Amino acid sequence: MDLILHTFIHAAAGASTSYLFGRAFTDSIGRRSLLLLFGAIAALAPDFTKFFGDLFFHSVFLIPLIGWIMAYFFSKFQKEFPFSRMWLTFMISAGTHLLIDYIGNGVALFYPLIEHEYEFSIIDRDDQFVLFPMLLSVMIGLWFRKGRYLVLAGVLTSIVYIGMLTYSKISLEHSLKERYKQDHMESLLTYPDLSGRQWRFMLRTESAAVFGRASLLGNRIEVDNESSFGNLRAEKAEADASSVTVSGTMTLSRNDMYTIMLKPYYIDIELVNGTYSEDWSPGPFMGPNRSGEFHLVLRDDIGNELNRVSLNDFYTDPLLFNSTFDLSFDDYNGDGNPDFTIGQYGTSNGNYYKLFTLTGSNEFKELDAGGRDGMFISADDSMYSTHLKRIGDSSFQTDYYDNSTGQHVKNTYTWAGEGFVKQ
């Protein structure tokens, strides 16, 4: 349902824009219908190539091309319309798609030169307060010849709403930065709650990860969970292990790859330099803990080492594992190579998982998914390697529990050539 509403938001924004810029030429309901239809299609066009696993149209560089294509076909039906005016109109309609994605779930604005996704999350992908004013104005504009100002009022209503959310988000982030200034905040993410009635935030300092919520006005901030993972892991890494001597490396995960690759290979995760300690007090790290430098190693069945890479190079925080575990494998991007997740403790509601692959040339690589920290998932199979729910040849779905609403939040990731894009 949210995908349908999200599509309607794009269509309504594009149709409204085309109506405002091309209204002088729409003296009949037939012309207005055609203009609104082409405006809606232009606004949906950036998503067309995503069905083929590529972000080709999802870029500011391709907006002029989309506008030109739409103007070309529109001119086949309405030759008296100035081509340059329609080109500009449909360029703006297509541009509303990127704008809505930017303030929603993120967009790779400068693809393919820069594959990084930019976002300023202030609305949910199916925010009805954005949709309904524009949708109502489009319906009015279709049936009333002099409905230009009503359409403009609908668009302005949505713009004012977005502007208020922008101000609220900036105010909240300023308040959080001031509150945690002494803790040397390293990252901050604020985004709208699914209910649409409050903000959610995640921030990271030198010593803790903080999760919480705030009112839409940003004047009431509540912390739901604060995990001092940095200090805890540092303390465990420095724990006294003098009573135990370990000769050689310590294997945390050993995985027989024959049934997956039809080759006599093993993928191991080894602690090559670090400490072992035990903590039996209740908590997320209760039990035997291994911390330090870990390596991903590929070997054949007689022990010959085929590849080795430092797992720590993929993470910004120290690594800690308090149990042995098996890696969970699947082919999530459809390239025929085995992919697997490796997780680290996040909060009581879930863990952060990075996605890796073993290429055909026997190299370990990280697959871009979930940003710097990875994907936040409420896994029920393993803290350290979970199986992702595939929903197609190159897509999968993740899930985490939001205790503020008592609901599960699902995210879909689709392969886009160089990484997975969250839909």
Short mmCIF file of C-alpha atoms in Angstrom, two decimals:
data_model
loop_
_atom_site.label_atom_id
_atom_site.label_comp_id
_atom_site.label_asym_id
_atom_site.label_seq_id
_atom_site.Cartn_x
_atom_site.Cartn_y
_atom_site.Cartn_z
CA MET A 1 0.00 0.00 0.00
CA ASP A 2 2.82 2.42 0.85
CA LEU A 3 4.35 1.86 -2.62
CA ILE A 4 1.03 2.80 -4.25
CA LEU A 5 0.76 5.98 -2.18
CA HIS A 6 4.41 6.79 -2.88
CA THR A 7 3.72 6.46 -6.62
CA PHE A 8 0.68 8.73 -6.32
CA ILE A 9 2.79 11.38 -4.56
CA HIS A 10 5.22 11.46 -7.49
CA ALA A 11 2.42 11.49 -10.06
CA ALA A 12 0.46 14.24 -8.26
CA ALA A 13 3.58 16.41 -7.90
CA GLY A 14 4.45 16.05 -11.58
CA ALA A 15 0.89 16.65 -12.76
CA SER A 16 0.49 19.72 -10.52
CA THR A 17 3.75 21.20 -11.78
CA SER A 18 2.88 20.64 -15.44
CA TYR A 19 -0.56 22.22 -14.87
CA LEU A 20 0.93 25.37 -13.33
CA PHE A 21 3.53 25.86 -16.05
CA GLY A 22 1.35 24.86 -19.00
CA ARG A 23 -2.05 26.10 -17.85
CA ALA A 24 -2.18 28.95 -20.40
CA PHE A 25 -2.58 26.41 -23.20
CA THR A 26 -5.24 24.17 -21.63
CA ASP A 27 -8.57 25.67 -22.62
CA SER A 28 -10.35 22.29 -22.81
CA ILE A 29 -10.66 19.29 -20.55
CA GLY A 30 -9.00 17.15 -23.23
CA ARG A 31 -5.89 19.32 -23.30
CA ARG A 32 -5.79 19.55 -19.53
CA SER A 33 -6.07 15.76 -19.24
CA LEU A 34 -3.22 15.28 -21.71
CA LEU A 35 -1.01 17.81 -19.93
CA LEU A 36 -1.67 16.28 -16.51
CA LEU A 37 -1.03 12.78 -17.87
CA PHE A 38 2.32 13.71 -19.41
CA GLY A 39 3.33 15.61 -16.28
CA ALA A 40 2.56 12.56 -14.14
CA ILE A 41 4.50 10.25 -16.49
CA ALA A 42 7.48 12.63 -16.46
CA ALA A 43 7.49 12.56 -12.66
CA LEU A 44 7.43 8.75 -12.63
CA ALA A 45 10.03 8.38 -15.41
CA PRO A 46 13.13 8.39 -13.14
CA ASP A 47 11.96 5.07 -11.71
CA PHE A 48 11.55 3.34 -15.08
CA THR A 49 15.14 2.09 -15.39
CA LYS A 50 15.07 0.78 -11.80
CA PHE A 51 12.91 -2.06 -13.08
CA PHE A 52 16.01 -3.17 -15.00
CA GLY A 53 18.27 -2.87 -11.95
CA ASP A 54 19.83 0.47 -12.90
CA LEU A 55 19.58 4.09 -11.67
CA PHE A 56 20.23 5.59 -15.13
CA PHE A 57 17.27 8.01 -15.01
CA HIS A 58 17.59 8.57 -11.26
CA SER A 59 20.06 11.42 -11.67
CA VAL A 60 20.03 15.19 -12.16
CA PHE A 61 22.14 14.66 -15.27
CA LEU A 62 19.31 12.82 -17.01
CA ILE A 63 16.47 15.19 -16.09
CA PRO A 64 16.96 17.29 -19.27
CA LEU A 65 16.79 14.11 -21.37
CA ILE A 66 13.56 13.00 -19.68
CA GLY A 67 12.09 16.47 -20.25
CA TRP A 68 13.08 16.40 -23.92
CA ILE A 69 11.62 12.92 -24.50
CA MET A 70 8.32 13.87 -22.87
CA ALA A 71 8.15 17.16 -24.79
CA TYR A 72 8.87 15.34 -28.07
CA PHE A 73 6.00 12.90 -27.64
CA PHE A 74 3.70 15.60 -26.27
CA SER A 75 4.34 17.68 -29.40
CA LYS A 76 2.94 14.82 -31.49
CA PHE A 77 -0.45 15.48 -29.89
CA GLN A 78 -0.32 19.26 -29.39
CA LYS A 79 1.78 20.91 -32.07
CA GLU A 80 0.78 24.49 -31.17
CA PHE A 81 2.49 24.28 -27.77
CA PRO A 82 6.01 25.85 -27.81
CA PHE A 83 8.46 22.97 -27.59
CA SER A 84 10.88 24.86 -25.35
CA ARG A 85 8.07 25.64 -22.88
CA MET A 86 7.02 22.00 -22.70
CA TRP A 87 10.63 20.85 -22.38
CA LEU A 88 11.10 23.10 -19.35
CA THR A 89 7.73 22.06 -17.92
CA PHE A 90 8.43 18.33 -18.08
CA MET A 91 11.99 18.81 -16.82
CA ILE A 92 10.57 20.42 -13.69
CA SER A 93 7.95 17.66 -13.39
CA ALA A 94 10.69 15.01 -13.55
CA GLY A 95 12.77 17.01 -11.09
CA THR A 96 10.01 16.82 -8.48
CA HIS A 97 10.65 13.06 -8.35
CA LEU A 98 14.24 13.54 -7.23
CA LEU A 99 13.20 16.25 -4.77
CA ILE A 100 10.59 14.02 -3.13
CA ASP A 101 13.06 11.12 -2.95
CA TYR A 102 15.67 13.45 -1.45
CA ILE A 103 13.35 14.49 1.39
CA GLY A 104 12.02 10.93 1.66
CA ASN A 105 14.09 7.78 1.38
CA GLY A 106 17.20 9.16 -0.35
CA VAL A 107 18.42 9.40 -3.93
CA ALA A 108 21.72 9.06 -5.84
CA LEU A 109 21.49 12.57 -7.31
CA PHE A 110 24.73 12.47 -9.29
CA TYR A 111 24.67 8.87 -10.52
CA PRO A 112 26.70 7.42 -12.24
CA LEU A 113 29.57 9.83 -11.41
CA ILE A 114 28.80 9.63 -7.69
CA GLU A 115 26.85 6.62 -6.42
CA HIS A 116 26.38 8.00 -2.92
CA GLU A 117 22.74 8.49 -1.90
CA TYR A 118 21.84 11.92 -0.56
CA GLU A 119 18.89 12.42 1.74
CA PHE A 120 17.24 14.94 4.02
CA SER A 121 14.56 12.74 5.53
CA ILE A 122 11.55 14.79 6.58
CA ILE A 123 8.64 12.83 5.10
CA ASP A 124 7.73 9.18 4.92
CA ARG A 125 7.46 7.64 1.47
CA ASP A 126 3.64 7.57 1.74
CA ASP A 127 3.09 10.85 3.62
CA GLN A 128 -0.56 11.66 3.03
CA PHE A 129 -0.17 15.30 4.09
CA VAL A 130 1.98 15.78 1.00
CA LEU A 131 -0.22 13.68 -1.28
CA PHE A 132 -3.77 14.81 -0.61
CA PRO A 133 -3.44 18.61 -1.17
CA MET A 134 -1.74 18.07 -4.52
CA LEU A 135 -4.05 15.21 -5.55
CA LEU A 136 -7.12 17.27 -4.69
CA SER A 137 -5.77 20.27 -6.56
CA VAL A 138 -5.09 18.13 -9.65
CA MET A 139 -8.66 16.82 -9.63
CA ILE A 140 -9.98 20.37 -9.33
CA GLY A 141 -7.69 21.61 -12.07
CA LEU A 142 -8.88 18.85 -14.39
CA TRP A 143 -12.56 19.79 -14.20
CA PHE A 144 -12.38 23.56 -13.80
CA ARG A 145 -10.92 25.67 -16.54
CA LYS A 146 -9.99 28.49 -14.16
CA GLY A 147 -8.64 26.28 -11.43
CA ARG A 148 -5.07 27.57 -11.64
CA TYR A 149 -5.14 29.31 -8.27
CA LEU A 150 -6.74 26.32 -6.59
CA VAL A 151 -3.97 24.10 -7.93
CA LEU A 152 -1.42 26.65 -6.77
CA ALA A 153 -3.03 26.65 -3.31
CA GLY A 154 -2.75 22.85 -3.12
CA VAL A 155 0.91 22.92 -4.13
CA LEU A 156 1.68 25.73 -1.70
CA THR A 157 -0.03 23.80 1.11
CA SER A 158 2.34 20.89 0.53
CA ILE A 159 5.32 23.26 0.29
CA VAL A 160 4.43 24.98 3.56
CA TYR A 161 4.07 21.59 5.27
CA ILE A 162 7.48 20.48 3.95
CA GLY A 163 8.97 23.81 5.02
CA MET A 164 7.66 23.40 8.59
CA LEU A 165 9.13 19.91 8.78
CA THR A 166 12.46 21.20 7.47
CA TYR A 167 12.59 23.87 10.17
CA SER A 168 11.60 21.32 12.83
CA LYS A 169 14.30 18.85 11.71
CA ILE A 170 17.02 21.50 11.67
CA SER A 171 15.97 22.70 15.15
CA LEU A 172 16.00 19.15 16.51
CA GLU A 173 19.44 18.39 15.09
CA HIS A 174 20.78 21.64 16.54
CA SER A 175 19.39 20.72 19.98
CA LEU A 176 20.92 17.24 19.83
CA LYS A 177 24.30 18.59 18.76
CA GLU A 178 24.26 21.00 21.68
CA ARG A 179 23.20 18.28 24.14
CA TYR A 180 25.95 15.88 23.09
CA LYS A 181 28.62 18.45 22.29
CA GLN A 182 30.80 17.34 25.18
CA ASP A 183 30.55 13.69 24.07
CA HIS A 184 32.04 14.49 20.64
CA MET A 185 29.16 13.36 18.44
CA GLU A 186 30.39 11.54 15.32
CA SER A 187 27.16 11.01 13.39
CA LEU A 188 23.49 11.95 13.60
CA LEU A 189 20.44 10.66 11.74
CA THR A 190 16.95 12.09 12.19
CA TYR A 191 13.93 10.79 10.32
CA PRO A 192 10.12 10.84 10.61
CA ASP A 193 8.43 8.18 12.68
CA LEU A 194 6.06 5.89 10.79
CA SER A 195 3.15 7.44 12.67
CA GLY A 196 4.12 10.84 11.25
CA ARG A 197 3.56 12.45 14.65
CA GLN A 198 7.15 12.56 15.91
CA TRP A 199 10.81 12.33 14.93
CA ARG A 200 13.11 9.39 15.50
CA PHE A 201 16.84 9.87 15.86
CA MET A 202 20.01 7.81 16.04
CA LEU A 203 23.34 9.33 16.97
CA ARG A 204 26.81 8.05 17.68
CA THR A 205 29.36 9.57 20.02
CA GLU A 206 32.85 8.39 20.85
CA SER A 207 31.47 6.09 23.51
CA ALA A 208 27.80 5.37 22.84
CA ALA A 209 24.99 4.83 20.37
CA VAL A 210 21.82 6.71 21.30
CA PHE A 211 18.31 6.00 19.98
CA GLY A 212 15.30 8.15 20.79
CA ARG A 213 12.38 10.25 19.67
CA ALA A 214 11.25 13.86 19.70
CA SER A 215 8.07 15.81 19.14
CA LEU A 216 7.48 17.35 15.73
CA LEU A 217 8.25 20.74 17.22
CA GLY A 218 11.54 19.33 18.48
CA ASN A 219 10.94 20.69 21.99
CA ARG A 220 10.55 17.32 23.75
CA ILE A 221 13.41 14.84 23.36
CA GLU A 222 13.21 11.34 24.83
CA VAL A 223 16.03 8.76 24.81
CA ASP A 224 14.80 5.18 24.32
CA ASN A 225 18.14 3.39 24.41
CA GLU A 226 21.74 4.40 25.05
CA SER A 227 24.35 1.69 24.53
CA SER A 228 27.86 2.49 25.71
CA PHE A 229 29.35 0.03 23.25
CA GLY A 230 32.60 1.89 22.76
CA ASN A 231 33.69 1.83 26.39
CA LEU A 232 32.38 -1.68 26.91
CA ARG A 233 34.26 -3.09 23.95
CA ALA A 234 37.41 -1.21 24.88
CA GLU A 235 37.24 -2.57 28.41
CA LYS A 236 36.79 -6.09 27.12
CA ALA A 237 39.65 -5.68 24.68
CA GLU A 238 41.88 -4.71 27.59
CA ALA A 239 40.59 -7.43 29.91
CA ASP A 240 43.18 -9.52 31.70
CA ALA A 241 43.81 -12.74 29.81
CA SER A 242 47.08 -13.63 31.42
CA SER A 243 45.70 -16.82 32.92
CA VAL A 244 45.10 -18.35 29.48
CA THR A 245 47.64 -18.74 26.72
CA VAL A 246 46.41 -19.33 23.17
CA SER A 247 48.82 -20.68 20.59
CA GLY A 248 47.95 -19.60 17.06
CA THR A 249 44.73 -18.06 15.80
CA MET A 250 41.25 -18.61 17.19
CA THR A 251 38.52 -19.61 14.72
CA LEU A 252 35.09 -18.07 15.35
CA SER A 253 33.35 -19.35 12.24
CA ARG A 254 34.21 -22.21 9.86
CA ASN A 255 32.01 -22.74 6.83
CA ASP A 256 32.14 -25.61 4.32
CA MET A 257 31.46 -24.09 0.88
CA TYR A 258 31.21 -27.27 -1.17
CA THR A 259 27.41 -27.43 -1.33
CA ILE A 260 27.30 -23.71 -2.22
CA MET A 261 30.18 -23.35 -4.68
CA LEU A 262 30.76 -27.01 -5.66
CA LYS A 263 34.38 -26.44 -4.72
CA PRO A 264 36.31 -27.89 -1.75
CA TYR A 265 36.63 -24.49 -0.08
CA TYR A 266 36.17 -23.18 3.44
CA ILE A 267 35.50 -19.64 4.61
CA ASP A 268 36.80 -18.95 8.11
CA ILE A 269 36.68 -15.98 10.47
CA GLU A 270 39.74 -15.94 12.72
CA LEU A 271 40.90 -13.86 15.65
CA VAL A 272 44.56 -13.29 14.80
CA ASN A 273 45.48 -10.72 17.42
CA GLY A 274 43.44 -9.76 20.46
CA THR A 275 42.06 -10.92 23.78
CA TYR A 276 39.70 -13.49 25.19
CA SER A 277 37.69 -12.70 28.32
CA GLU A 278 34.51 -13.88 30.04
CA ASP A 279 31.73 -11.82 31.53
CA TRP A 280 28.77 -13.66 33.05
CA SER A 281 26.81 -10.65 34.21
CA PRO A 282 23.47 -10.25 32.34
CA GLY A 283 23.80 -8.17 29.20
CA PRO A 284 24.34 -8.30 25.43
CA PHE A 285 27.96 -9.45 25.82
CA MET A 286 27.42 -12.06 28.51
CA GLY A 287 29.67 -15.07 28.04
CA PRO A 288 33.04 -15.63 26.36
CA ASN A 289 34.18 -12.56 24.44
CA ARG A 290 36.76 -12.30 21.68
CA SER A 291 37.93 -8.88 20.61
CA GLY A 292 40.78 -7.58 18.49
CA GLU A 293 41.82 -8.11 14.87
CA PHE A 294 39.75 -10.57 12.83
CA HIS A 295 40.47 -11.95 9.37
CA LEU A 296 38.25 -13.45 6.68
CA VAL A 297 40.12 -16.39 5.19
CA LEU A 298 39.43 -18.62 2.16
CA ARG A 299 41.12 -22.03 2.16
CA ASP A 300 40.86 -25.24 0.23
CA ASP A 301 40.21 -28.61 1.90
CA ILE A 302 43.90 -29.34 2.50
CA GLY A 303 44.58 -26.00 4.18
CA ASN A 304 46.07 -23.97 1.35
CA GLU A 305 45.25 -20.29 1.87
CA LEU A 306 43.59 -18.77 -1.20
CA ASN A 307 42.75 -15.32 0.14
CA ARG A 308 42.86 -13.38 3.39
CA VAL A 309 41.48 -9.94 4.29
CA SER A 310 41.24 -7.99 7.54
CA LEU A 311 37.60 -7.84 8.61
CA ASN A 312 38.34 -4.78 10.77
CA ASP A 313 39.08 -2.74 7.63
CA PHE A 314 35.36 -2.75 6.83
CA TYR A 315 34.33 -1.36 10.23
CA THR A 316 34.93 1.91 12.06
CA ASP A 317 34.28 0.47 15.55
CA PRO A 318 36.16 -2.32 17.35
CA LEU A 319 34.86 -5.82 16.65
CA LEU A 320 33.65 -8.17 19.33
CA PHE A 321 32.13 -11.66 19.11
CA ASN A 322 30.87 -13.55 22.16
CA SER A 323 30.08 -16.85 20.44
CA THR A 324 31.04 -19.02 17.52
CA PHE A 325 28.63 -18.92 14.60
CA ASP A 326 27.91 -20.07 11.06
CA LEU A 327 27.71 -17.68 8.14
CA SER A 328 24.39 -17.60 6.28
CA PHE A 329 24.82 -17.64 2.49
CA ASP A 330 22.66 -16.67 -0.47
CA ASP A 331 22.99 -14.87 -3.81
CA TYR A 332 21.20 -11.57 -3.19
CA ASN A 333 22.23 -9.67 -6.33
CA GLY A 334 21.89 -12.51 -8.84
CA ASP A 335 25.53 -12.57 -9.97
CA GLY A 336 26.08 -16.22 -9.08
CA ASN A 337 28.53 -15.48 -6.23
CA PRO A 338 27.85 -16.37 -2.58
CA ASP A 339 26.87 -13.40 -0.39
CA PHE A 340 26.76 -13.38 3.40
CA THR A 341 26.12 -11.02 6.31
CA ILE A 342 28.30 -10.31 9.33
CA GLY A 343 26.71 -8.52 12.25
CA GLN A 344 27.63 -6.60 15.36
CA TYR A 345 25.51 -5.75 18.37
CA GLY A 346 23.33 -2.67 17.91
CA THR A 347 20.60 -2.34 20.54
CA SER A 348 18.17 -4.59 22.37
CA ASN A 349 15.93 -4.34 19.28
CA GLY A 350 18.43 -5.37 16.64
CA ASN A 351 21.95 -5.57 15.26
CA TYR A 352 23.90 -3.90 12.44
CA TYR A 353 24.75 -6.19 9.53
CA LYS A 354 27.16 -5.60 6.68
CA LEU A 355 26.81 -7.59 3.46
CA PHE A 356 29.83 -9.30 1.88
CA THR A 357 30.46 -11.42 -1.19
CA LEU A 358 33.11 -13.83 -2.46
CA THR A 359 33.78 -12.94 -6.08
CA GLY A 360 34.56 -15.33 -8.91
CA SER A 361 38.24 -14.40 -8.51
CA ASN A 362 38.13 -15.50 -4.85
CA GLU A 363 38.17 -11.97 -3.42
CA PHE A 364 36.18 -10.82 -0.40
CA LYS A 365 34.30 -7.58 -1.02
CA GLU A 366 31.67 -5.59 0.84
CA LEU A 367 28.41 -5.01 -1.04
CA ASP A 368 27.09 -1.51 -0.44
CA ALA A 369 23.89 -1.80 1.62
CA GLY A 370 22.80 0.23 4.61
CA GLY A 371 25.56 2.83 4.62
CA ARG A 372 28.59 3.05 6.88
CA ASP A 373 27.19 1.02 9.77
CA GLY A 374 25.23 -1.52 7.74
CA MET A 375 21.58 -2.57 7.93
CA PHE A 376 19.74 -2.45 11.24
CA ILE A 377 17.82 -5.74 11.52
CA SER A 378 15.89 -7.51 14.26
CA ALA A 379 17.26 -10.96 13.47
CA ASP A 380 15.86 -14.10 15.07
CA ASP A 381 18.48 -16.53 13.77
CA SER A 382 21.87 -15.08 14.73
CA MET A 383 23.40 -11.87 16.06
CA TYR A 384 26.46 -12.36 13.88
CA SER A 385 25.10 -13.63 10.55
CA THR A 386 21.47 -13.53 9.50
CA HIS A 387 19.71 -14.72 6.38
CA LEU A 388 17.98 -11.97 4.41
CA LYS A 389 14.51 -12.50 2.96
CA ARG A 390 14.77 -12.53 -0.82
CA ILE A 391 11.84 -11.05 -2.73
CA GLY A 392 13.24 -11.39 -6.23
CA ASP A 393 16.34 -12.26 -8.20
CA SER A 394 18.14 -9.13 -7.00
CA SER A 395 16.13 -7.78 -4.07
CA PHE A 396 15.72 -8.59 -0.41
CA GLN A 397 13.78 -7.31 2.57
CA THR A 398 14.89 -6.50 6.11
CA ASP A 399 12.86 -6.07 9.26
CA TYR A 400 13.34 -4.44 12.64
CA TYR A 401 11.06 -3.94 15.62
CA ASP A 402 10.21 -0.38 16.64
CA ASN A 403 9.25 -0.52 20.31
CA SER A 404 7.85 3.02 20.22
CA THR A 405 5.01 1.91 17.95
CA GLY A 406 4.99 -1.81 18.73
CA GLN A 407 5.31 -2.53 15.01
CA HIS A 408 7.83 -4.06 12.66
CA VAL A 409 9.44 -1.81 10.05
CA LYS A 410 10.32 -3.39 6.72
CA ASN A 411 12.85 -2.08 4.20
CA THR A 412 13.42 -3.34 0.68
CA TYR A 413 16.84 -3.24 -1.00
CA THR A 414 17.27 -3.66 -4.77
CA TRP A 415 20.53 -4.25 -6.63
CA ALA A 416 21.48 -1.26 -8.79
CA GLY A 417 24.68 -2.46 -10.44
CA GLU A 418 27.23 -1.33 -7.85
CA GLY A 419 25.27 -1.61 -4.64
CA PHE A 420 21.86 -2.14 -3.08
CA VAL A 421 19.45 0.80 -3.05
CA LYS A 422 16.85 1.08 -0.32
CA GLN A 423 13.42 1.54 -1.86
#
